[in-house]
Amino acid sequence: MAEVKPEDMVHHMPMDQLQGFEYCIDSNPSWGEGIALGFQHYILSLGTAVMIPTMLVPLMGGNDHDKAKVVQTLLFVTGIKTLLQTLFGTRLPTIMGGSYAYVVPVLSIIRDPSITQIADGHTRFLQTMRAVQGSLIVSSSIQIILGYSQLWAICSRFFSPLGMVPVIALVGLGLFERGFPVVGKCVEIGLPMLILFVALSQYLKHMNVRHVPVLERFSMLMCIALVWVYAHILTASGAYKHTALVTQINCRTDLANLISSSQWISIPYPLQWGAPTFSADHAFGMMAAVVVSLIETTGAFKAAARLASATPPPAYVLSRGIGWQGIGTLLDGLFGTGTGSTVSVENVGLLGSTRVGSRRVIQISAGFMIFFSMLGKFGALFASIPFTIFAAIYCVMFGIVAAVGLSFMQFTNMNSMRNLFIIGVSFFLGLSIPEYFSRYSTSSRQGPAHTKAGWFNDFINTIFSSPPTVALFVAVLLDNTLDVKDAARDRGMPWWARFRTFRGDSRNEEFYTLPFNLNRFFPPS
């Protein structure tokens, strides 16, 4: 065997922050570039903002007008929540959008016998929405209490870099069903979008215009515009006239009915659907979704910090962010968005794709959300982009977030069988258990938990349908009980320790200090 030369032995030291970002969390591009980047984040957030109401509103009994109004409301509240989180929460460049974790308890409310017996569709929609609002208002107290009491900060002290690897990775990987399975429903649009986006953003990213890497920064906008026009040409030419309904829904550009159903100017306001109604069963079921979104958000915050070239958020800052997430869920309940709050994973991935982790860009994006949600027709124009186009982008964005989770392994000893066991088991169960719950629900039209206690069913079915949540339970339990005595270095705790407190690292103050000198009144711990 040939002897290895010293110059051929490359050793990559673990790094607290990712390198190669021109704009990190507290540095800002020019206003022109920042506005364009903010608009790009706004466009990407439309996928989830449209998909959740499209899925739930018809089941509630709502019509196209109701769906358009819920989309506007969700975007409006997303803008407000994002501004609050970036100003007073973790201050990370994260968009606080709608969450799919709330679908299971919302479906349970939709199927409630007291609601299904209402004959008139619009009346049933209003009653369902009010019940969802009441449940969100009550259940938001969990995040508010855990966050502002610093209980979540105490819980997070049991998290090690090793335990966070599967949690953060499955924040991205757990959304695989919204990637290529959706692209496959309209391959002629989705596949060109995926190939074009990878080609422009990666292979041609070094092409500059006036020293600005335009293709790397704005390839998503360019690709969406090109493929959207291409999809419209296919639709106008009659390519889908005689295809199956599923194909038309995923391929055509004229079936959303959002533009015709939206008003020119409409400002969402609290209690616009009427006074919320409260039920203990509905609220308990919704609490499971709140717990799931809390765990998913924790993983997404840590991924966003890494992609913004910031230090990992200290326990105090993380807990503060969860408290503001609870305020966001409360706003969801007051305004009636039909879902709760979580970090938009796709927008976290876009930070890495563009290599721009600026907080200001996300705040500009929040401004676009609020502005276009009030100008209904203009916002609906962008919201009518076929979801297949977004699914193609998700294939890249979710993958980036998953890779960020894997990057935490550099701080652990991956030559340890203990660590390999913990990561392997938590990864496998984090994917396998939710897949079992999903397949069972699809075949039986009810979850594996189907006792007479509806709230218990919702709680179990929601918790175990979330890959990051299952991974966190398994990884943290094993990591804190299996051969812990001499495993601190293998777990990565010496590296992690200085980021657990706000004053543990001098860089924390630069990234996470509150604006307007508010730290005088709310001193960090």
Coordinates of C-alpha atoms in Angstrom, one line a residue:
M1 CA 0.0 0.0 0.0
A2 CA 1.4 3.4 -1.0
E3 CA 2.4 5.7 1.8
V4 CA 0.1 8.7 2.2
K5 CA 2.0 12.0 1.9
P6 CA 1.4 14.7 4.6
E7 CA 0.2 17.2 2.0
D8 CA -2.4 14.7 0.8
M9 CA -3.9 14.4 4.3
V10 CA -6.6 17.1 4.4
H11 CA -8.3 17.7 7.8
H12 CA -11.4 19.8 7.9
M13 CA -11.8 21.4 11.3
P14 CA -15.4 21.7 12.7
M15 CA -16.7 25.2 12.2
D16 CA -19.3 27.1 14.3
Q17 CA -20.5 29.1 11.3
L18 CA -20.8 28.2 7.6
Q19 CA -18.4 30.0 5.4
G20 CA -19.0 31.6 2.0
F21 CA -22.0 33.8 2.8
E22 CA -21.6 37.3 1.5
Y23 CA -24.5 38.6 3.7
C24 CA -25.0 37.0 7.1
I25 CA -27.7 37.6 9.7
D26 CA -26.8 41.2 10.5
S27 CA -25.3 42.4 7.2
N28 CA -27.4 43.7 4.5
P29 CA -27.3 43.8 0.7
S30 CA -28.2 47.0 -1.2
W31 CA -31.9 48.0 -1.0
G32 CA -32.5 47.1 -4.6
E33 CA -31.0 43.6 -4.2
G34 CA -32.7 43.2 -0.8
I35 CA -36.1 44.0 -2.3
A36 CA -35.6 41.5 -5.1
L37 CA -34.4 38.8 -2.6
G38 CA -37.4 39.6 -0.3
F39 CA -39.8 39.2 -3.2
Q40 CA -38.2 35.9 -4.0
H41 CA -38.9 34.7 -0.5
Y42 CA -42.4 35.9 -0.7
I43 CA -43.0 33.9 -3.9
L44 CA -41.6 30.8 -2.3
S45 CA -43.8 31.1 0.7
L46 CA -46.9 31.1 -1.5
G47 CA -46.8 27.3 -2.0
T48 CA -47.7 26.5 1.6
A49 CA -50.0 29.5 1.9
V50 CA -52.1 28.3 -1.0
M51 CA -51.9 24.6 -0.5
I52 CA -53.2 24.4 3.1
P53 CA -56.4 26.4 2.4
T54 CA -56.9 24.6 -0.9
M55 CA -56.8 21.3 1.1
L56 CA -59.0 22.3 4.0
V57 CA -61.5 25.0 2.9
P58 CA -63.5 22.8 0.5
L59 CA -63.8 20.1 3.2
M60 CA -65.1 22.8 5.6
G61 CA -67.8 23.6 3.1
G62 CA -66.2 26.8 1.8
N63 CA -66.3 28.0 -1.8
D64 CA -63.7 29.6 -4.0
H65 CA -64.3 33.1 -2.4
D66 CA -63.8 31.6 1.1
K67 CA -60.6 29.9 -0.1
A68 CA -59.2 33.1 -1.6
K69 CA -60.0 35.0 1.6
V70 CA -58.3 32.4 3.8
V71 CA -55.2 32.5 1.6
Q72 CA -55.1 36.3 1.9
T73 CA -55.6 36.0 5.7
L74 CA -52.8 33.4 6.0
L75 CA -50.4 35.6 4.1
F76 CA -51.3 38.7 6.0
V77 CA -50.8 37.0 9.4
T78 CA -47.6 35.3 8.2
G79 CA -46.2 38.8 7.4
I80 CA -47.1 40.0 10.9
K81 CA -45.7 36.9 12.6
T82 CA -42.5 37.1 10.6
L83 CA -41.9 40.8 11.6
L84 CA -42.5 40.0 15.3
Q85 CA -40.2 37.0 15.2
T86 CA -37.3 38.8 13.4
L87 CA -37.6 41.9 15.6
F88 CA -38.4 40.5 19.1
G89 CA -38.1 36.7 18.9
T90 CA -35.0 34.7 17.9
R91 CA -34.2 37.5 15.4
L92 CA -33.2 34.8 12.9
P93 CA -34.1 35.3 9.2
T94 CA -37.1 32.9 9.3
I95 CA -40.5 33.2 7.9
M96 CA -43.3 32.1 10.3
G97 CA -45.8 30.5 7.9
G98 CA -48.6 27.9 8.2
S99 CA -48.0 24.4 9.4
Y100 CA -49.2 21.0 8.0
A101 CA -49.0 19.6 11.5
Y102 CA -52.4 21.1 12.2
V103 CA -54.1 19.2 9.4
V104 CA -55.0 16.2 11.5
P105 CA -56.8 18.1 14.4
V106 CA -58.5 20.4 11.9
L107 CA -59.8 17.4 9.9
S108 CA -61.1 16.0 13.2
I109 CA -63.0 19.2 13.8
I110 CA -64.4 19.1 10.2
R111 CA -65.7 15.6 10.9
D112 CA -67.3 16.5 14.2
P113 CA -71.0 15.3 14.0
S114 CA -72.3 18.6 15.4
I115 CA -70.7 20.3 12.3
T116 CA -71.3 17.8 9.6
Q117 CA -75.0 17.9 10.1
I118 CA -75.2 21.5 9.0
A119 CA -76.7 21.4 5.5
D120 CA -75.6 24.8 4.1
G121 CA -72.0 24.8 3.0
H122 CA -71.1 28.4 3.8
T123 CA -72.7 28.1 7.3
R124 CA -70.8 24.9 7.9
F125 CA -67.6 26.6 6.8
L126 CA -68.1 29.5 9.2
Q127 CA -68.9 27.1 12.1
T128 CA -65.9 25.0 11.4
M129 CA -63.6 28.0 11.1
R130 CA -64.8 29.3 14.4
A131 CA -64.2 26.0 16.1
V132 CA -60.7 25.9 14.7
Q133 CA -60.1 29.4 15.9
G134 CA -61.2 28.6 19.4
S135 CA -58.9 25.6 19.5
L136 CA -55.9 27.6 18.2
I137 CA -56.5 30.3 20.8
V138 CA -56.6 27.9 23.7
S139 CA -53.7 25.7 22.5
S140 CA -51.4 28.6 21.7
S141 CA -51.0 29.0 25.5
I142 CA -48.7 26.0 25.5
Q143 CA -46.1 27.7 23.4
I144 CA -46.6 31.0 25.2
I145 CA -46.1 29.4 28.6
L146 CA -43.2 27.2 27.6
G147 CA -41.5 30.1 25.8
Y148 CA -41.8 33.0 28.2
S149 CA -41.4 30.9 31.4
Q150 CA -38.1 29.6 29.9
L151 CA -39.3 26.0 30.5
W152 CA -38.3 25.2 26.9
A153 CA -34.9 26.6 27.6
I154 CA -34.6 24.1 30.4
C155 CA -35.7 21.3 28.2
S156 CA -33.3 22.3 25.5
R157 CA -30.4 21.8 27.8
F158 CA -30.9 18.1 27.3
F159 CA -30.3 18.5 23.6
S160 CA -26.8 17.7 22.3
P161 CA -25.4 18.1 18.8
L162 CA -25.8 14.4 18.4
G163 CA -29.5 14.5 19.4
M164 CA -30.2 17.4 17.1
V165 CA -28.7 15.7 14.0
P166 CA -31.8 13.5 13.2
V167 CA -34.3 16.2 14.4
I168 CA -32.9 19.0 12.1
A169 CA -32.3 16.5 9.2
L170 CA -35.9 15.2 9.4
V171 CA -37.3 18.7 9.4
G172 CA -36.2 18.6 5.7
L173 CA -36.4 14.9 4.9
G174 CA -39.7 14.4 6.6
L175 CA -41.4 16.6 3.9
F176 CA -40.3 14.3 1.1
E177 CA -44.0 13.6 0.1
R178 CA -44.3 17.3 -0.9
G179 CA -41.3 17.0 -3.2
F180 CA -40.9 14.6 -6.1
P181 CA -44.2 12.7 -5.5
V182 CA -46.0 16.0 -6.4
V183 CA -43.5 16.7 -9.3
G184 CA -44.5 13.3 -10.7
K185 CA -48.1 14.4 -10.9
C186 CA -47.1 16.8 -13.7
V187 CA -43.7 15.7 -15.0
E188 CA -43.8 18.0 -18.0
I189 CA -43.8 21.0 -15.8
G190 CA -42.1 19.8 -12.6
L191 CA -39.1 18.0 -14.1
P192 CA -38.0 21.0 -16.3
M193 CA -38.4 23.3 -13.3
L194 CA -36.2 21.0 -11.1
I195 CA -33.4 20.6 -13.8
L196 CA -33.5 24.3 -14.8
F197 CA -33.3 25.5 -11.2
V198 CA -30.3 23.2 -10.3
A199 CA -28.5 24.2 -13.6
L200 CA -28.9 27.9 -13.0
S201 CA -28.4 28.0 -9.2
Q202 CA -25.4 25.6 -9.1
Y203 CA -23.7 25.0 -12.4
L204 CA -24.0 28.6 -13.7
K205 CA -23.9 30.4 -10.4
H206 CA -20.5 32.1 -11.1
M207 CA -22.0 34.2 -13.9
N208 CA -21.9 37.8 -12.6
V209 CA -23.6 41.0 -13.8
R210 CA -21.8 44.0 -12.4
H211 CA -20.1 41.8 -9.8
V212 CA -23.5 40.4 -8.6
P213 CA -24.0 36.6 -8.9
V214 CA -27.4 37.1 -10.5
L215 CA -28.1 33.4 -11.3
E216 CA -27.1 32.2 -7.9
R217 CA -29.2 34.9 -6.1
F218 CA -32.3 35.0 -8.4
S219 CA -32.4 31.7 -10.2
M220 CA -35.6 30.7 -8.4
L221 CA -37.5 33.8 -9.7
M222 CA -36.2 33.3 -13.2
C223 CA -37.1 29.6 -13.3
I224 CA -40.6 30.2 -11.9
A225 CA -41.2 32.9 -14.5
L226 CA -40.0 30.8 -17.4
V227 CA -41.8 27.6 -16.4
W228 CA -45.0 29.4 -15.4
V229 CA -45.1 30.9 -18.9
Y230 CA -44.4 27.5 -20.4
A231 CA -47.2 25.9 -18.3
H232 CA -49.6 28.7 -19.4
I233 CA -48.7 28.0 -23.1
L234 CA -49.5 24.3 -22.5
T235 CA -52.8 25.2 -20.9
A236 CA -53.9 27.7 -23.5
S237 CA -53.0 25.3 -26.3
G238 CA -55.4 22.7 -25.0
A239 CA -52.8 20.2 -24.0
Y240 CA -54.8 19.1 -21.0
K241 CA -58.3 19.2 -22.4
H242 CA -58.8 15.4 -22.4
T243 CA -56.5 14.5 -19.5
A244 CA -57.6 13.1 -16.1
L245 CA -58.8 15.6 -13.5
V246 CA -55.8 15.0 -11.2
T247 CA -53.5 15.9 -14.1
Q248 CA -55.4 19.1 -14.8
I249 CA -55.4 20.2 -11.2
N250 CA -51.6 19.8 -11.0
C251 CA -50.7 21.1 -14.5
R252 CA -53.2 23.8 -15.6
T253 CA -52.7 27.4 -14.7
D254 CA -56.4 28.4 -14.8
L255 CA -58.1 26.1 -12.2
A256 CA -57.1 27.8 -9.0
N257 CA -60.0 30.4 -9.4
L258 CA -58.1 32.7 -6.9
I259 CA -58.0 35.7 -9.1
S260 CA -61.7 35.7 -10.0
S261 CA -62.6 35.0 -6.4
S262 CA -60.5 37.7 -4.8
Q263 CA -61.5 41.3 -4.1
W264 CA -59.4 44.2 -5.3
I265 CA -58.8 45.5 -1.8
S266 CA -59.5 43.4 1.3
I267 CA -57.8 43.9 4.7
P268 CA -58.1 40.8 7.0
Y269 CA -59.1 41.6 10.6
P270 CA -59.6 39.7 13.8
L271 CA -62.8 37.7 14.3
Q272 CA -63.7 38.3 10.6
W273 CA -65.5 34.9 10.6
G274 CA -67.4 35.6 13.8
A275 CA -66.8 34.8 17.4
P276 CA -64.7 31.7 18.0
T277 CA -66.3 28.7 19.7
F278 CA -64.5 26.6 22.3
S279 CA -64.5 22.9 22.9
A280 CA -62.3 21.0 25.3
D281 CA -62.0 18.0 22.9
H282 CA -61.0 20.2 20.0
A283 CA -58.5 22.1 22.1
F284 CA -56.8 19.0 23.5
G285 CA -56.4 17.6 20.0
M286 CA -55.0 20.9 18.7
M287 CA -52.4 20.9 21.5
A288 CA -50.7 18.0 19.9
A289 CA -50.1 20.0 16.7
V290 CA -48.8 22.8 18.9
V291 CA -46.2 20.5 20.4
V292 CA -45.2 19.1 17.0
S293 CA -44.8 22.6 15.5
L294 CA -42.8 23.6 18.5
I295 CA -40.3 20.8 17.9
E296 CA -40.2 21.3 14.2
T297 CA -39.6 25.0 14.7
T298 CA -36.8 24.3 17.2
G299 CA -35.0 22.3 14.5
A300 CA -35.7 24.9 11.8
F301 CA -34.3 27.7 14.1
K302 CA -31.0 25.8 14.5
A303 CA -30.8 25.2 10.7
A304 CA -31.6 28.8 10.0
A305 CA -28.9 30.0 12.4
R306 CA -26.3 27.9 10.6
L307 CA -27.5 29.1 7.1
A308 CA -27.3 32.7 8.4
S309 CA -23.7 32.3 9.6
A310 CA -24.8 32.9 13.1
T311 CA -24.0 30.9 16.3
P312 CA -26.5 28.3 17.5
P313 CA -29.3 30.2 19.3
P314 CA -28.7 30.1 23.1
A315 CA -31.4 28.4 25.2
Y316 CA -32.8 31.7 26.3
V317 CA -33.2 33.0 22.7
L318 CA -34.7 29.8 21.6
S319 CA -37.3 29.9 24.3
R320 CA -38.0 33.5 23.5
G321 CA -38.6 32.6 19.9
I322 CA -41.0 29.8 21.0
G323 CA -42.9 32.3 23.1
W324 CA -43.4 34.6 20.0
Q325 CA -44.4 31.6 18.0
G326 CA -47.2 31.1 20.5
I327 CA -48.2 34.7 20.0
G328 CA -48.2 33.9 16.2
T329 CA -50.5 30.9 16.8
L330 CA -52.8 33.1 18.9
L331 CA -53.0 35.6 15.9
D332 CA -53.8 32.6 13.6
G333 CA -56.7 31.9 15.9
L334 CA -57.9 35.5 16.2
F335 CA -57.7 36.1 12.4
G336 CA -58.8 32.7 11.3
T337 CA -56.1 31.3 9.0
G338 CA -57.2 27.6 9.5
T339 CA -53.8 26.5 10.7
G340 CA -51.1 27.3 13.3
S341 CA -47.6 28.7 13.1
T342 CA -44.2 27.2 12.2
V343 CA -41.0 28.1 10.5
S344 CA -41.2 27.9 6.7
V345 CA -38.7 25.2 6.0
E346 CA -38.5 26.0 2.3
N347 CA -37.5 29.6 3.0
V348 CA -34.7 28.3 5.4
G349 CA -33.4 26.3 2.5
L350 CA -33.5 29.4 0.2
L351 CA -31.0 31.1 2.6
G352 CA -28.5 28.4 1.7
S353 CA -29.3 28.3 -2.0
T354 CA -28.8 32.1 -2.4
R355 CA -26.0 32.3 0.3
V356 CA -27.8 35.3 1.7
G357 CA -28.8 35.0 5.4
S358 CA -29.7 38.7 5.9
R359 CA -32.5 39.4 8.5
R360 CA -33.5 42.5 6.5
V361 CA -34.3 40.5 3.4
I362 CA -36.8 38.4 5.4
Q363 CA -38.4 41.6 6.9
I364 CA -38.8 43.0 3.4
S365 CA -40.5 39.7 2.4
A366 CA -42.9 40.1 5.3
G367 CA -43.7 43.6 3.9
F368 CA -44.6 42.0 0.5
M369 CA -46.9 39.5 2.3
I370 CA -48.8 42.2 4.1
F371 CA -49.0 44.4 1.0
F372 CA -50.1 41.8 -1.5
S373 CA -52.6 40.2 0.9
M374 CA -54.5 43.5 1.1
L375 CA -54.4 43.9 -2.7
G376 CA -56.3 40.7 -3.4
K377 CA -56.2 40.5 -7.2
F378 CA -52.5 41.1 -7.4
G379 CA -51.7 38.6 -4.6
A380 CA -53.9 36.0 -6.2
L381 CA -52.1 36.4 -9.5
F382 CA -48.9 35.1 -7.9
A383 CA -50.7 32.6 -5.8
S384 CA -52.1 30.9 -8.9
I385 CA -48.7 29.4 -9.8
P386 CA -49.2 25.6 -10.1
F387 CA -48.1 23.9 -7.0
T388 CA -46.0 21.4 -9.0
I389 CA -43.5 24.3 -9.7
F390 CA -43.1 24.8 -5.9
A391 CA -42.7 21.0 -5.4
A392 CA -39.7 21.0 -7.8
I393 CA -38.1 23.8 -5.7
Y394 CA -38.9 21.9 -2.5
C395 CA -36.7 19.0 -3.8
V396 CA -33.7 21.3 -3.4
M397 CA -34.7 23.4 -0.4
F398 CA -35.8 20.6 1.9
G399 CA -32.6 18.7 0.9
I400 CA -30.4 21.7 1.9
V401 CA -32.1 21.8 5.4
A402 CA -31.6 18.1 5.8
A403 CA -27.9 18.5 4.9
V404 CA -27.5 21.2 7.5
G405 CA -28.8 18.7 10.1
L406 CA -26.2 16.2 9.0
S407 CA -23.5 18.9 9.3
F408 CA -23.9 18.8 13.1
M409 CA -22.2 15.4 13.0
Q410 CA -18.9 17.1 12.7
F411 CA -19.1 18.1 16.3
T412 CA -19.6 14.5 17.5
N413 CA -17.5 11.3 17.4
M414 CA -18.9 9.3 14.5
N415 CA -16.4 6.5 15.2
S416 CA -18.4 5.7 18.3
M417 CA -20.8 2.7 18.1
R418 CA -23.0 4.4 20.7
N419 CA -23.4 7.5 18.5
L420 CA -24.0 5.4 15.4
F421 CA -26.7 3.4 17.2
I422 CA -28.5 6.5 18.4
I423 CA -28.4 8.3 15.0
G424 CA -29.3 5.2 13.1
V425 CA -32.3 4.2 15.3
S426 CA -33.7 7.7 15.6
F427 CA -33.4 8.3 11.8
F428 CA -35.1 5.0 11.0
L429 CA -37.9 5.3 13.5
G430 CA -38.3 9.0 12.7
L431 CA -39.2 8.0 9.1
S432 CA -40.7 4.6 9.7
I433 CA -43.3 5.4 12.4
P434 CA -44.8 8.4 10.6
E435 CA -45.0 6.4 7.4
Y436 CA -46.9 3.7 9.2
F437 CA -49.4 6.2 10.6
S438 CA -49.7 7.8 7.1
R439 CA -50.4 4.5 5.3
Y440 CA -52.8 3.3 8.0
S441 CA -54.7 6.6 7.8
T442 CA -54.9 6.4 4.0
S443 CA -56.2 2.9 3.9
S444 CA -58.6 3.1 6.9
R445 CA -59.5 6.8 6.7
Q446 CA -58.7 7.0 10.4
G447 CA -55.4 6.9 12.4
P448 CA -54.0 3.9 14.2
A449 CA -55.4 5.5 17.4
H450 CA -59.2 5.4 17.1
T451 CA -60.6 5.1 20.5
K452 CA -63.9 6.7 21.7
A453 CA -61.9 9.6 23.0
G454 CA -61.5 11.9 20.0
W455 CA -59.0 14.2 21.6
F456 CA -56.7 11.3 22.5
N457 CA -56.9 10.0 18.9
D458 CA -55.9 13.4 17.6
F459 CA -53.1 13.7 20.1
I460 CA -51.5 10.4 19.3
N461 CA -52.1 10.5 15.5
T462 CA -50.6 14.0 15.3
I463 CA -47.6 13.4 17.4
F464 CA -46.5 10.2 15.7
S465 CA -47.2 11.5 12.2
S466 CA -44.3 14.0 12.5
P467 CA -40.8 12.7 11.7
P468 CA -38.9 15.4 13.6
T469 CA -41.0 14.9 16.7
V470 CA -40.5 11.1 16.7
A471 CA -36.8 11.6 16.1
L472 CA -36.5 14.0 19.0
F473 CA -38.2 11.7 21.4
V474 CA -36.1 8.7 20.4
A475 CA -32.7 10.6 20.0
V476 CA -33.0 12.7 23.2
L477 CA -34.1 9.7 25.3
L478 CA -31.3 7.4 24.0
D479 CA -28.7 10.2 24.1
N480 CA -29.5 11.0 27.8
T481 CA -29.8 7.5 29.1
L482 CA -27.3 5.3 27.1
D483 CA -23.7 5.3 28.5
V484 CA -23.9 9.0 29.3
K485 CA -21.2 9.0 32.0
D486 CA -18.2 9.2 29.7
A487 CA -19.8 10.3 26.5
A488 CA -19.8 14.1 26.9
R489 CA -17.1 14.6 24.3
D490 CA -18.5 12.0 21.9
R491 CA -21.9 13.8 22.1
G492 CA -20.4 17.1 21.2
M493 CA -21.2 18.8 24.6
P494 CA -17.9 20.6 25.0
W495 CA -18.5 22.5 21.8
W496 CA -22.2 23.0 22.6
A497 CA -21.7 24.3 26.1
R498 CA -20.6 27.8 25.2
F499 CA -23.8 28.4 23.2
R500 CA -26.2 27.3 25.8
T501 CA -26.2 30.6 27.6
F502 CA -26.5 34.1 26.1
R503 CA -23.2 35.3 27.5
G504 CA -21.3 32.1 26.8
D505 CA -20.0 33.4 23.5
S506 CA -19.4 37.1 22.7
R507 CA -20.9 36.6 19.2
N508 CA -24.4 35.8 20.7
E509 CA -24.8 39.5 21.6
E510 CA -24.1 40.6 18.1
F511 CA -26.7 38.2 16.6
Y512 CA -29.5 38.0 19.2
T513 CA -29.6 41.3 21.1
L514 CA -33.1 42.9 21.0
P515 CA -33.5 46.1 19.0
F516 CA -34.3 49.6 20.4
N517 CA -32.1 48.8 23.4
L518 CA -34.9 46.6 24.8
N519 CA -32.3 44.3 26.5
R520 CA -32.2 46.9 29.3
F521 CA -35.8 45.9 30.2
F522 CA -35.5 42.2 29.3
P523 CA -32.0 41.2 30.3
P524 CA -30.9 37.8 28.8
S525 CA -30.1 34.9 31.1

